[in-house]
Short mmCIF file of C-alpha atoms in Angstrom, two decimals:
data_model
loop_
_atom_site.label_atom_id
_atom_site.label_comp_id
_atom_site.label_asym_id
_atom_site.label_seq_id
_atom_site.Cartn_x
_atom_site.Cartn_y
_atom_site.Cartn_z
CA MET A 1 -66.06 -73.03 104.31
CA SER A 2 -63.54 -73.83 101.65
CA VAL A 3 -61.56 -77.00 101.90
CA VAL A 4 -57.86 -77.36 101.23
CA LYS A 5 -57.10 -80.94 102.13
CA GLN A 6 -59.06 -83.68 103.81
CA ASP A 7 -58.02 -87.15 104.87
CA PRO A 8 -60.92 -89.52 104.14
CA ARG A 9 -59.80 -91.71 107.04
CA ASN A 10 -60.93 -88.96 109.37
CA SER A 11 -64.48 -88.78 108.03
CA THR A 12 -67.51 -90.28 109.73
CA ALA A 13 -71.15 -90.38 108.67
CA LEU A 14 -72.92 -88.18 111.20
CA THR A 15 -76.12 -86.19 111.51
CA GLY A 16 -75.76 -82.54 112.45
CA ASN A 17 -76.92 -83.29 115.97
CA GLU A 18 -74.44 -86.15 116.29
CA ALA A 19 -71.64 -83.94 115.00
CA VAL A 20 -72.48 -81.22 117.53
CA ALA A 21 -72.75 -83.75 120.38
CA GLN A 22 -69.38 -85.15 119.28
CA ALA A 23 -67.93 -81.62 119.37
CA MET A 24 -69.32 -81.15 122.88
CA ARG A 25 -67.68 -84.42 123.95
CA GLN A 26 -64.37 -83.12 122.64
CA ILE A 27 -64.83 -79.71 124.27
CA GLU A 28 -65.82 -81.50 127.49
CA PRO A 29 -67.40 -78.53 129.24
CA ASP A 30 -67.42 -78.50 133.04
CA VAL A 31 -71.18 -78.04 133.15
CA VAL A 32 -74.03 -78.73 130.73
CA ALA A 33 -77.54 -77.77 131.86
CA ALA A 34 -80.21 -78.55 129.31
CA TYR A 35 -83.81 -79.33 128.56
CA PRO A 36 -84.95 -81.31 125.51
CA ILE A 37 -86.78 -79.69 122.60
CA THR A 38 -87.22 -80.87 119.02
CA PRO A 39 -85.10 -80.78 116.90
CA GLN A 40 -82.27 -80.13 119.39
CA THR A 41 -83.14 -83.01 121.78
CA GLU A 42 -80.63 -85.46 120.31
CA ILE A 43 -77.68 -83.19 121.07
CA VAL A 44 -78.18 -83.24 124.82
CA GLN A 45 -79.52 -86.80 124.76
CA ILE A 46 -76.36 -88.08 123.06
CA PHE A 47 -74.22 -85.90 125.28
CA SER A 48 -75.94 -87.25 128.40
CA THR A 49 -74.95 -90.78 127.34
CA TYR A 50 -71.34 -89.59 127.12
CA VAL A 51 -71.72 -88.37 130.69
CA SER A 52 -73.23 -91.62 131.97
CA ASP A 53 -70.69 -93.69 130.05
CA GLY A 54 -67.90 -91.74 131.72
CA LEU A 55 -66.51 -90.43 128.42
CA VAL A 56 -66.61 -86.88 129.73
CA ASN A 57 -66.09 -85.44 133.16
CA THR A 58 -69.01 -83.02 132.90
CA GLU A 59 -71.59 -82.09 135.50
CA TYR A 60 -74.86 -82.67 133.63
CA VAL A 61 -77.84 -80.80 135.07
CA PRO A 62 -81.23 -81.99 133.78
CA VAL A 63 -83.35 -78.94 134.50
CA GLU A 64 -87.13 -78.40 134.32
CA SER A 65 -87.22 -75.76 131.57
CA GLU A 66 -85.06 -73.76 129.20
CA HIS A 67 -85.39 -70.76 131.50
CA SER A 68 -83.71 -72.87 134.16
CA ALA A 69 -81.20 -74.28 131.66
CA MET A 70 -79.92 -70.84 130.76
CA SER A 71 -80.06 -69.69 134.39
CA ALA A 72 -78.01 -72.67 135.57
CA THR A 73 -75.56 -72.11 132.73
CA VAL A 74 -75.18 -68.45 133.71
CA GLY A 75 -74.53 -69.45 137.32
CA SER A 76 -71.97 -72.07 136.48
CA ALA A 77 -70.18 -69.85 133.95
CA ALA A 78 -69.95 -67.12 136.60
CA SER A 79 -68.54 -69.59 139.08
CA GLY A 80 -65.62 -70.27 136.75
CA ALA A 81 -66.83 -73.36 134.90
CA ARG A 82 -66.91 -73.75 131.12
CA SER A 83 -70.65 -74.07 130.59
CA MET A 84 -72.92 -75.00 127.72
CA THR A 85 -76.53 -75.70 126.88
CA ALA A 86 -78.46 -76.24 123.65
CA THR A 87 -81.93 -75.36 122.44
CA SER A 88 -84.38 -74.63 119.63
CA ALA A 89 -87.34 -72.36 118.87
CA ASN A 90 -89.70 -71.99 121.84
CA GLY A 91 -86.95 -73.21 124.14
CA LEU A 92 -84.83 -70.26 123.06
CA ALA A 93 -87.84 -68.00 123.52
CA LEU A 94 -88.24 -69.24 127.09
CA MET A 95 -84.58 -68.38 127.73
CA TRP A 96 -85.14 -64.82 126.56
CA GLU A 97 -84.56 -62.78 129.68
CA ILE A 98 -81.58 -64.88 130.71
CA LEU A 99 -79.95 -64.49 127.26
CA TYR A 100 -79.53 -60.81 128.06
CA ILE A 101 -78.26 -61.58 131.54
CA ALA A 102 -75.64 -63.94 130.06
CA SER A 103 -74.39 -61.33 127.59
CA GLY A 104 -74.79 -58.34 129.91
CA THR A 105 -72.81 -60.15 132.61
CA ARG A 106 -70.27 -61.02 129.89
CA LEU A 107 -70.31 -64.77 130.37
CA PRO A 108 -68.74 -66.78 127.51
CA ILE A 109 -71.41 -69.48 127.22
CA VAL A 110 -71.59 -71.49 123.98
CA MET A 111 -74.99 -72.72 122.84
CA PRO A 112 -75.92 -74.69 119.73
CA VAL A 113 -79.28 -73.42 118.43
CA VAL A 114 -80.99 -75.88 116.12
CA ASN A 115 -83.11 -73.43 114.16
CA ARG A 116 -86.81 -74.09 114.20
CA ALA A 117 -89.94 -72.03 113.60
CA LEU A 118 -91.46 -70.29 116.58
CA SER A 119 -95.02 -71.34 117.31
CA GLY A 120 -97.80 -70.52 116.69
CA PRO A 121 -99.35 -72.01 114.82
CA ILE A 122 -97.31 -74.84 116.23
CA ASN A 123 -94.53 -76.05 113.99
CA ILE A 124 -91.34 -78.01 114.64
CA HIS A 125 -89.51 -77.49 111.34
CA CYS A 126 -86.74 -75.23 110.17
CA ASP A 127 -86.74 -71.50 109.92
CA HIS A 128 -84.65 -68.78 111.53
CA SER A 129 -87.33 -67.01 113.54
CA ASP A 130 -85.86 -68.30 116.81
CA ALA A 131 -82.29 -67.05 116.34
CA MET A 132 -83.43 -63.87 114.57
CA GLY A 133 -85.60 -62.95 117.52
CA ALA A 134 -82.47 -63.11 119.68
CA ARG A 135 -80.40 -61.03 117.29
CA ASP A 136 -80.30 -58.04 119.64
CA SER A 137 -79.55 -60.06 122.78
CA GLY A 138 -75.79 -59.44 122.66
CA TRP A 139 -74.85 -62.97 121.59
CA ILE A 140 -72.38 -63.79 118.82
CA GLN A 141 -74.30 -65.70 116.12
CA LEU A 142 -72.54 -68.09 113.75
CA PHE A 143 -74.64 -69.84 111.08
CA SER A 144 -73.71 -73.22 109.62
CA GLU A 145 -74.41 -74.55 106.14
CA ASN A 146 -74.05 -78.23 107.03
CA ALA A 147 -73.01 -80.63 109.80
CA GLN A 148 -69.34 -80.05 109.05
CA GLU A 149 -69.67 -76.33 109.60
CA ALA A 150 -71.73 -76.84 112.74
CA TYR A 151 -69.00 -79.14 114.08
CA ASP A 152 -66.24 -76.69 113.18
CA ASN A 153 -68.14 -73.65 114.46
CA MET A 154 -68.50 -75.24 117.90
CA PHE A 155 -64.77 -75.15 118.67
CA GLN A 156 -64.30 -71.71 117.19
CA ALA A 157 -67.28 -70.43 119.19
CA VAL A 158 -65.61 -71.53 122.43
CA ARG A 159 -62.47 -69.61 121.56
CA ILE A 160 -64.34 -66.52 120.34
CA ALA A 161 -66.65 -66.33 123.35
CA GLU A 162 -63.82 -66.77 125.86
CA HIS A 163 -61.39 -64.38 124.17
CA PRO A 164 -60.42 -61.54 126.55
CA ASP A 165 -61.36 -58.95 123.91
CA VAL A 166 -64.82 -60.45 123.55
CA ARG A 167 -66.27 -62.25 126.61
CA LEU A 168 -69.67 -62.63 125.05
CA PRO A 169 -71.84 -65.73 124.76
CA ALA A 170 -72.11 -67.37 121.35
CA MET A 171 -74.80 -69.27 119.46
CA VAL A 172 -73.87 -71.87 116.86
CA CYS A 173 -76.91 -71.99 114.58
CA LEU A 174 -77.75 -75.01 112.44
CA ASP A 175 -80.93 -75.61 110.47
CA GLY A 176 -83.43 -77.88 112.18
CA PHE A 177 -83.90 -81.30 110.56
CA ILE A 178 -82.16 -80.28 107.32
CA ILE A 179 -78.81 -80.24 109.13
CA SER A 180 -79.68 -81.63 112.54
CA HIS A 181 -81.19 -84.87 111.25
CA GLY A 182 -79.59 -85.14 107.81
CA MET A 183 -76.62 -87.50 107.67
CA GLU A 184 -73.44 -86.56 105.86
CA ASN A 185 -69.72 -87.23 105.93
CA VAL A 186 -68.10 -85.14 108.62
CA PHE A 187 -64.36 -84.73 109.00
CA THR A 188 -63.63 -84.90 112.68
CA LEU A 189 -60.47 -83.94 114.53
CA GLU A 190 -58.48 -85.79 117.16
CA ASP A 191 -59.51 -85.20 120.76
CA ASN A 192 -55.99 -84.04 121.65
CA ALA A 193 -55.93 -81.52 118.83
CA ILE A 194 -59.23 -80.04 120.01
CA ARG A 195 -58.02 -80.00 123.60
CA GLU A 196 -54.97 -78.05 122.56
CA PHE A 197 -56.96 -75.71 120.32
CA ILE A 198 -59.55 -74.69 122.91
CA GLY A 199 -57.24 -74.68 125.95
CA ASP A 200 -58.43 -74.13 129.51
CA TYR A 201 -61.35 -71.95 130.52
CA MET A 202 -59.85 -68.79 131.94
CA ILE A 203 -62.28 -66.32 133.46
CA GLU A 204 -61.18 -62.92 134.75
CA ARG A 205 -62.68 -63.48 138.20
CA SER A 206 -64.65 -66.42 139.54
CA LEU A 207 -67.49 -66.27 142.06
CA LEU A 208 -66.00 -69.29 143.83
CA ASP A 209 -62.69 -67.55 144.43
CA VAL A 210 -62.98 -66.84 148.17
CA GLU A 211 -59.59 -65.12 148.22
CA GLN A 212 -60.93 -62.41 145.91
CA PRO A 213 -64.59 -61.86 146.75
CA MET A 214 -66.71 -60.03 144.20
CA THR A 215 -70.28 -59.34 143.19
CA LEU A 216 -71.82 -60.25 139.84
CA GLY A 217 -75.21 -59.08 138.66
CA PRO A 218 -75.72 -56.15 141.05
CA LEU A 219 -78.33 -53.44 140.59
CA ASP A 220 -77.00 -51.24 137.79
CA LEU A 221 -79.02 -48.06 137.52
CA GLN A 222 -78.89 -44.69 135.79
CA ASP A 223 -75.30 -44.11 136.87
CA PHE A 224 -73.61 -47.23 135.42
CA TYR A 225 -75.88 -49.35 133.17
CA PHE A 226 -75.26 -47.18 130.11
CA GLU A 227 -71.45 -47.53 130.45
CA HIS A 228 -71.74 -51.31 130.77
CA LYS A 229 -73.91 -51.49 127.64
CA ARG A 230 -71.43 -49.28 125.77
CA ALA A 231 -68.63 -51.68 126.71
CA GLU A 232 -70.77 -54.64 125.59
CA ALA A 233 -71.33 -52.97 122.21
CA GLU A 234 -67.58 -52.48 121.87
CA ALA A 235 -66.92 -56.14 122.67
CA MET A 236 -69.21 -57.07 119.78
CA VAL A 237 -67.27 -54.72 117.49
CA ARG A 238 -63.94 -56.23 118.62
CA SER A 239 -65.21 -59.78 118.15
CA LYS A 240 -65.03 -59.44 114.35
CA LYS A 241 -61.22 -59.48 114.32
CA VAL A 242 -61.13 -62.26 116.88
CA ILE A 243 -63.49 -64.39 114.76
CA GLN A 244 -61.20 -63.93 111.76
CA SER A 245 -57.97 -64.71 113.58
CA ILE A 246 -59.44 -67.79 115.25
CA ALA A 247 -60.70 -68.98 111.85
CA GLU A 248 -57.15 -68.69 110.53
CA GLU A 249 -55.83 -70.67 113.45
CA TYR A 250 -58.53 -73.29 112.95
CA GLU A 251 -57.69 -73.58 109.27
CA LYS A 252 -54.13 -74.57 110.17
CA LEU A 253 -55.55 -77.29 112.36
CA SER A 254 -58.33 -78.58 110.10
CA GLY A 255 -57.54 -77.51 106.54
CA ARG A 256 -60.98 -75.91 106.42
CA SER A 257 -61.13 -72.18 105.97
CA TYR A 258 -63.78 -69.91 107.46
CA GLY A 259 -64.41 -66.21 107.28
CA LEU A 260 -67.15 -63.74 108.07
CA PHE A 261 -68.90 -64.96 104.94
CA GLU A 262 -68.24 -67.09 101.90
CA GLU A 263 -68.47 -65.89 98.31
CA TYR A 264 -69.48 -68.18 95.50
CA LYS A 265 -69.03 -67.03 91.90
CA LEU A 266 -69.53 -63.50 93.17
CA ASP A 267 -66.47 -61.86 91.54
CA ASP A 268 -68.05 -61.27 88.14
CA ALA A 269 -71.68 -61.58 89.22
CA GLU A 270 -74.29 -59.03 88.21
CA ILE A 271 -76.91 -60.60 90.43
CA ALA A 272 -76.11 -61.64 94.00
CA ILE A 273 -78.15 -63.71 96.37
CA VAL A 274 -77.42 -63.51 100.09
CA VAL A 275 -78.26 -66.50 102.26
CA LEU A 276 -77.80 -67.96 105.73
CA GLY A 277 -77.53 -71.64 106.59
CA SER A 278 -78.33 -74.78 104.64
CA THR A 279 -80.01 -72.99 101.72
CA ALA A 280 -76.52 -72.07 100.52
CA GLY A 281 -76.03 -75.63 99.26
CA THR A 282 -79.18 -75.52 97.13
CA ALA A 283 -78.28 -72.03 95.94
CA ARG A 284 -74.79 -73.14 94.90
CA TYR A 285 -76.24 -75.94 92.77
CA THR A 286 -78.80 -73.60 91.18
CA ILE A 287 -76.16 -70.96 90.47
CA ASP A 288 -74.12 -73.57 88.56
CA GLN A 289 -77.18 -74.43 86.47
CA LEU A 290 -77.97 -70.78 85.73
CA ARG A 291 -74.35 -69.88 85.00
CA ALA A 292 -74.41 -72.59 82.32
CA GLN A 293 -77.29 -70.64 80.75
CA GLY A 294 -75.24 -67.44 80.83
CA ILE A 295 -76.90 -65.77 83.83
CA LYS A 296 -74.23 -63.99 85.85
CA VAL A 297 -75.41 -64.86 89.33
CA GLY A 298 -73.34 -65.41 92.46
CA MET A 299 -73.88 -65.98 96.13
CA LEU A 300 -72.78 -64.53 99.43
CA LYS A 301 -73.31 -66.95 102.29
CA LEU A 302 -73.17 -65.09 105.58
CA ARG A 303 -71.59 -67.09 108.40
CA VAL A 304 -71.37 -64.37 111.03
CA PHE A 305 -74.67 -62.56 111.58
CA ARG A 306 -73.59 -61.11 114.95
CA PRO A 307 -71.43 -59.11 114.77
CA PHE A 308 -72.88 -57.94 111.45
CA PRO A 309 -69.81 -57.46 109.21
CA PHE A 310 -71.15 -54.35 107.50
CA GLU A 311 -67.92 -52.97 106.01
CA GLU A 312 -66.93 -56.26 104.43
CA LEU A 313 -70.45 -56.87 103.11
CA LYS A 314 -70.59 -53.42 101.57
CA GLN A 315 -67.32 -54.06 99.74
CA ALA A 316 -68.16 -57.58 98.64
CA LEU A 317 -71.50 -56.55 97.13
CA ALA A 318 -70.61 -53.13 95.72
CA HIS A 319 -70.05 -54.34 92.15
CA VAL A 320 -73.36 -56.16 91.59
CA ASN A 321 -76.47 -54.62 90.06
CA VAL A 322 -79.13 -56.48 92.01
CA ILE A 323 -79.13 -58.21 95.38
CA GLY A 324 -81.76 -60.71 96.45
CA VAL A 325 -81.64 -61.18 100.22
CA MET A 326 -83.09 -64.47 101.42
CA ASP A 327 -84.64 -64.36 104.88
CA ARG A 328 -85.89 -67.52 106.54
CA ALA A 329 -87.73 -65.36 109.06
CA ASP A 330 -90.15 -62.47 108.78
CA SER A 331 -89.84 -59.54 111.14
CA PHE A 332 -93.47 -58.51 110.54
CA SER A 333 -92.21 -54.95 110.30
CA SER A 334 -93.86 -54.72 106.85
CA ILE A 335 -90.43 -53.96 105.37
CA GLY A 336 -88.99 -57.45 105.19
CA GLY A 337 -86.86 -59.84 107.18
CA PRO A 338 -83.95 -58.98 109.48
CA LEU A 339 -81.11 -59.83 107.09
CA PHE A 340 -82.74 -57.69 104.40
CA SER A 341 -83.28 -54.60 106.52
CA GLU A 342 -79.75 -54.70 107.91
CA LEU A 343 -78.08 -55.33 104.56
CA ARG A 344 -80.18 -52.67 102.89
CA ALA A 345 -79.10 -50.20 105.57
CA VAL A 346 -75.44 -51.11 104.94
CA MET A 347 -75.75 -50.62 101.17
CA TYR A 348 -77.24 -47.14 101.60
CA ASP A 349 -73.66 -45.89 101.94
CA SER A 350 -72.46 -47.74 98.87
CA GLU A 351 -71.58 -45.43 96.01
CA THR A 352 -72.90 -47.97 93.52
CA ARG A 353 -76.20 -48.51 95.35
CA PRO A 354 -77.27 -51.91 93.98
CA LEU A 355 -81.01 -52.59 93.90
CA ILE A 356 -81.90 -54.74 96.89
CA THR A 357 -85.00 -56.82 97.33
CA ASN A 358 -86.10 -59.33 99.92
CA TYR A 359 -87.22 -62.92 99.51
CA ILE A 360 -88.84 -64.43 102.56
CA TYR A 361 -88.87 -68.20 102.14
CA GLY A 362 -88.98 -71.55 103.87
CA LEU A 363 -91.03 -70.54 106.91
CA GLY A 364 -91.99 -73.48 109.11
CA GLY A 365 -89.79 -75.84 107.11
CA ARG A 366 -91.40 -75.11 103.70
CA ASP A 367 -89.03 -76.70 101.20
CA ILE A 368 -86.67 -74.46 99.28
CA ASN A 369 -85.58 -76.10 96.05
CA PRO A 370 -83.60 -75.22 92.89
CA ARG A 371 -86.82 -74.43 91.01
CA LEU A 372 -87.76 -71.72 93.54
CA ILE A 373 -84.25 -70.27 93.64
CA GLU A 374 -84.23 -70.19 89.83
CA GLN A 375 -87.57 -68.38 89.88
CA MET A 376 -86.09 -65.84 92.28
CA VAL A 377 -82.96 -65.30 90.19
CA ARG A 378 -85.06 -64.83 87.03
CA GLU A 379 -87.13 -62.21 88.85
CA LEU A 380 -83.90 -60.53 89.96
CA ALA A 381 -82.76 -60.54 86.32
CA ASP A 382 -86.01 -58.77 85.42
CA VAL A 383 -85.34 -56.19 88.11
CA GLN A 384 -81.86 -55.68 86.67
CA GLU A 385 -83.27 -55.13 83.20
CA ALA A 386 -85.96 -52.76 84.42
CA GLY A 387 -83.46 -50.89 86.59
CA ARG A 388 -85.94 -50.58 89.43
CA LEU A 389 -87.68 -52.64 92.10
CA ASN A 390 -91.29 -53.67 91.88
CA GLN A 391 -91.51 -54.35 95.58
CA TYR A 392 -89.24 -54.63 98.59
CA VAL A 393 -90.61 -57.88 99.95
CA ASN A 394 -91.39 -61.08 98.07
CA TYR A 395 -92.67 -64.31 99.56
CA LEU A 396 -90.99 -67.23 97.81
CA GLY A 397 -92.82 -70.56 97.75
CA VAL A 398 -96.02 -69.46 99.45
CA ARG A 399 -99.36 -70.45 97.88
CA GLU A 400 -101.05 -67.36 96.48
CA MET B 1 -71.15 -41.81 160.54
CA SER B 2 -68.46 -41.82 157.91
CA ALA B 3 -67.99 -44.81 155.60
CA LYS B 4 -65.01 -47.00 156.48
CA LYS B 5 -64.60 -48.54 153.03
CA GLU B 6 -63.89 -46.68 149.86
CA ARG B 7 -66.04 -47.18 146.78
CA PRO B 8 -64.34 -49.81 144.61
CA ILE B 9 -65.51 -48.09 141.42
CA SER B 10 -65.39 -44.37 140.77
CA LYS B 11 -68.70 -42.73 139.89
CA THR B 12 -66.98 -40.73 137.17
CA ALA B 13 -65.25 -43.69 135.49
CA GLY B 14 -65.79 -43.91 131.72
CA TRP B 15 -67.01 -47.11 130.09
CA ARG B 16 -63.49 -48.27 129.19
CA GLU B 17 -62.34 -48.20 132.83
CA LEU B 18 -65.21 -50.15 134.38
CA PRO B 19 -64.92 -53.84 135.23
CA SER B 20 -66.86 -55.81 132.63
CA GLY B 21 -70.44 -56.94 132.97
CA GLY B 22 -71.29 -54.89 136.06
CA MET B 23 -68.87 -56.83 138.22
CA ILE B 24 -67.94 -55.30 141.58
CA PRO B 25 -64.40 -56.61 142.11
CA ALA B 26 -64.40 -56.47 145.93
CA GLY B 27 -66.37 -57.75 148.91
CA GLY B 28 -68.29 -55.92 151.64
CA THR B 29 -68.67 -52.78 149.56
CA ALA B 30 -72.15 -51.97 150.89
CA GLU B 31 -70.36 -50.25 153.78
CA ALA B 32 -69.14 -47.56 151.40
CA PHE B 33 -72.66 -46.54 150.38
CA LYS B 34 -75.14 -44.53 152.40
CA THR B 35 -78.25 -46.60 151.92
CA GLY B 36 -80.27 -45.41 154.89
CA ASP B 37 -81.87 -42.42 153.21
CA TRP B 38 -85.20 -44.00 152.30
CA ARG B 39 -86.05 -44.71 155.96
CA THR B 40 -89.52 -43.46 156.98
CA ILE B 41 -89.39 -44.63 160.58
CA ARG B 42 -86.35 -44.55 162.81
CA PRO B 43 -85.34 -46.72 165.77
CA VAL B 44 -84.56 -44.80 168.96
CA HIS B 45 -82.45 -46.65 171.51
CA HIS B 46 -83.19 -46.22 175.24
CA ARG B 47 -79.97 -47.16 176.96
CA GLU B 48 -81.63 -47.07 180.40
CA HIS B 49 -83.86 -50.10 179.59
CA CYS B 50 -81.34 -52.06 177.48
CA ILE B 51 -80.01 -55.35 178.86
CA ASP B 52 -77.50 -55.91 175.98
CA CYS B 53 -79.11 -59.20 175.06
CA MET B 54 -77.93 -58.65 171.42
CA GLN B 55 -81.25 -59.77 169.90
CA CYS B 56 -81.46 -56.54 167.86
CA TRP B 57 -77.83 -56.94 166.75
CA ALA B 58 -78.39 -60.53 165.67
CA TYR B 59 -81.61 -59.80 163.76
CA CYS B 60 -80.65 -56.52 162.05
CA PRO B 61 -80.46 -57.28 158.29
CA ASP B 62 -78.14 -54.32 157.69
CA MET B 63 -75.65 -54.79 160.54
CA ALA B 64 -76.70 -51.33 161.67
CA ILE B 65 -76.69 -51.91 165.44
CA LEU B 66 -73.60 -50.22 166.87
CA LEU B 67 -71.71 -51.92 169.69
CA GLU B 68 -69.06 -50.84 172.11
CA ASP B 69 -66.38 -53.45 172.82
CA GLY B 70 -68.54 -55.94 170.98
CA VAL B 71 -70.91 -56.39 173.93
CA ARG B 72 -72.70 -53.11 174.64
CA VAL B 73 -75.40 -51.58 172.40
CA ILE B 74 -74.73 -47.87 171.93
CA GLY B 75 -77.03 -46.92 169.08
CA MET B 76 -77.73 -47.30 165.36
CA ASP B 77 -75.80 -46.70 162.15
CA PHE B 78 -78.24 -44.41 160.34
CA ASP B 79 -76.16 -44.47 157.13
CA HIS B 80 -77.35 -48.04 156.67
CA CYS B 81 -80.49 -48.50 158.83
CA LYS B 82 -83.56 -48.77 156.55
CA GLY B 83 -86.03 -48.41 159.38
CA CYS B 84 -87.48 -51.90 159.03
CA GLY B 85 -88.33 -52.07 162.74
CA ILE B 86 -87.14 -55.63 163.32
CA CYS B 87 -84.87 -54.48 166.19
CA ALA B 88 -87.80 -52.88 168.03
CA ASN B 89 -89.93 -55.94 167.35
CA VAL B 90 -87.47 -58.45 168.79
CA CYS B 91 -86.47 -56.31 171.78
CA PRO B 92 -87.56 -58.36 174.84
CA THR B 93 -87.42 -55.70 177.58
CA LYS B 94 -90.52 -54.12 179.14
CA PRO B 95 -90.71 -51.29 178.39
CA LYS B 96 -88.96 -51.71 175.01
CA SER B 97 -85.40 -50.43 174.72
CA ILE B 98 -86.01 -49.53 171.07
CA ASP B 99 -88.94 -47.40 169.82
CA MET B 100 -89.78 -46.63 166.23
CA VAL B 101 -90.55 -42.95 165.62
CA SER B 102 -91.36 -40.92 162.53
CA GLU B 103 -88.18 -40.14 160.59
CA ILE B 104 -89.49 -36.77 159.46
CA GLU B 105 -90.41 -35.82 163.00
CA ALA B 106 -87.01 -36.97 164.24
CA GLN B 107 -85.19 -35.00 161.56
CA ARG B 108 -87.27 -31.90 162.33
CA LYS B 109 -86.39 -32.21 166.02
CA ASP B 110 -82.71 -32.71 165.15
CA ALA B 111 -82.78 -29.53 163.05
CA GLU B 112 -84.51 -27.53 165.79
CA GLY B 113 -81.93 -28.81 168.29
CA GLU B 114 -79.12 -27.61 166.04
CA GLY B 115 -80.87 -24.24 165.62
CA GLU B 116 -81.01 -23.72 169.39
CA GLU B 117 -77.30 -24.23 169.68
#
């Protein structure tokens, strides 16, 4: 996010969860079905008070599990209602089979995911193992650096998911506790402006339309399933342009500009670090410190993980010598985290072939600080000097 | 018997032409599909015992009991009958107006009958 102009009168001190709940109030979905889970609980708790206070005209369904939350959301979205839920970690894991039904049935559900480590051992703090596990579920995935971005991503996610070229569900990811419970100044927009920006929920066909009966979710065997999956893959490809054009439209409204990713001091960088989420803030600070010492390091903060903007990433990183990819999740594949393996695959086609190594960090909420990022950048500088990698995967901040 | 409805989606349609997400954009389309071919037992209707009480018609889960003028049972729609046997089970006449027989046996007899002609 880069900021053009902001009116301080429009800023409010909010936690990430409060900002997302506020965004949901402004979106005013027809149906919200949800189940509490740390650190997401506050979002639906705050939203449920909006419902009981009559601030929104939303049907709130308190269900008995996340499996039911996603199922109810699928049903209501299919019936023609703008539908949302929210979750974290094991809650997302419990939704698993229904995530695929939501995307495979092409239902534009929007879901904030407050990123938290998957148990076990049991842990409630931030990492990306929840969202990364769902990376192949056919959902759009937008990552947020702070509460402001989470707030802004919510409205854009509604428009992206419901766009006729897309019709895919979307996750708005924000780091558990670091963003969800950290308070910061958030620039909010007027309710009317949001109303106008998101417009009405228009679905191609609704299950409740008795004039035009239809079937959703039928048995789809050897003769049709493959074609439907091919069309779903194409929708994900098409979503990239839609994400960009909606970001442009949102910039006109908010003065805040979004893209597929954000570059920081990357133009003349020799070393690039690639991050998702709140770590970008710490990285930006560290880069400033290291730049002052003459180290040419820059950052690429990926906002859109699904669709994976491979062409743009390849171009943006072609000129650097070394790339350190920061993954806040391990894939246990033995060849690094998900962001690393995908980015490394993309750069295989690059004529310049930068050296790419992986830093897995911050699992289970382990703090990532400037000292650790500096250590990583110095190691990347060593790699640059040596002209070769020592290892593909490094664990940053783990006790040896 | 021939299907009354046409298939709403062509079996040769490419992925670009299909309605999204597996949607079938019409109602009552089951009529267009022959779904009776996994039947292992077949109901045989004995008109001479039938009292047209409509129990079989009301209970049939596949609407496969054929009527004449909406009041007289004249047989079964074997394109859709799955051979569940509910019709024979609920038939109240003694002896039963519907028997369940082996589908393979019935098909063999049908084929022999055709051969004789």
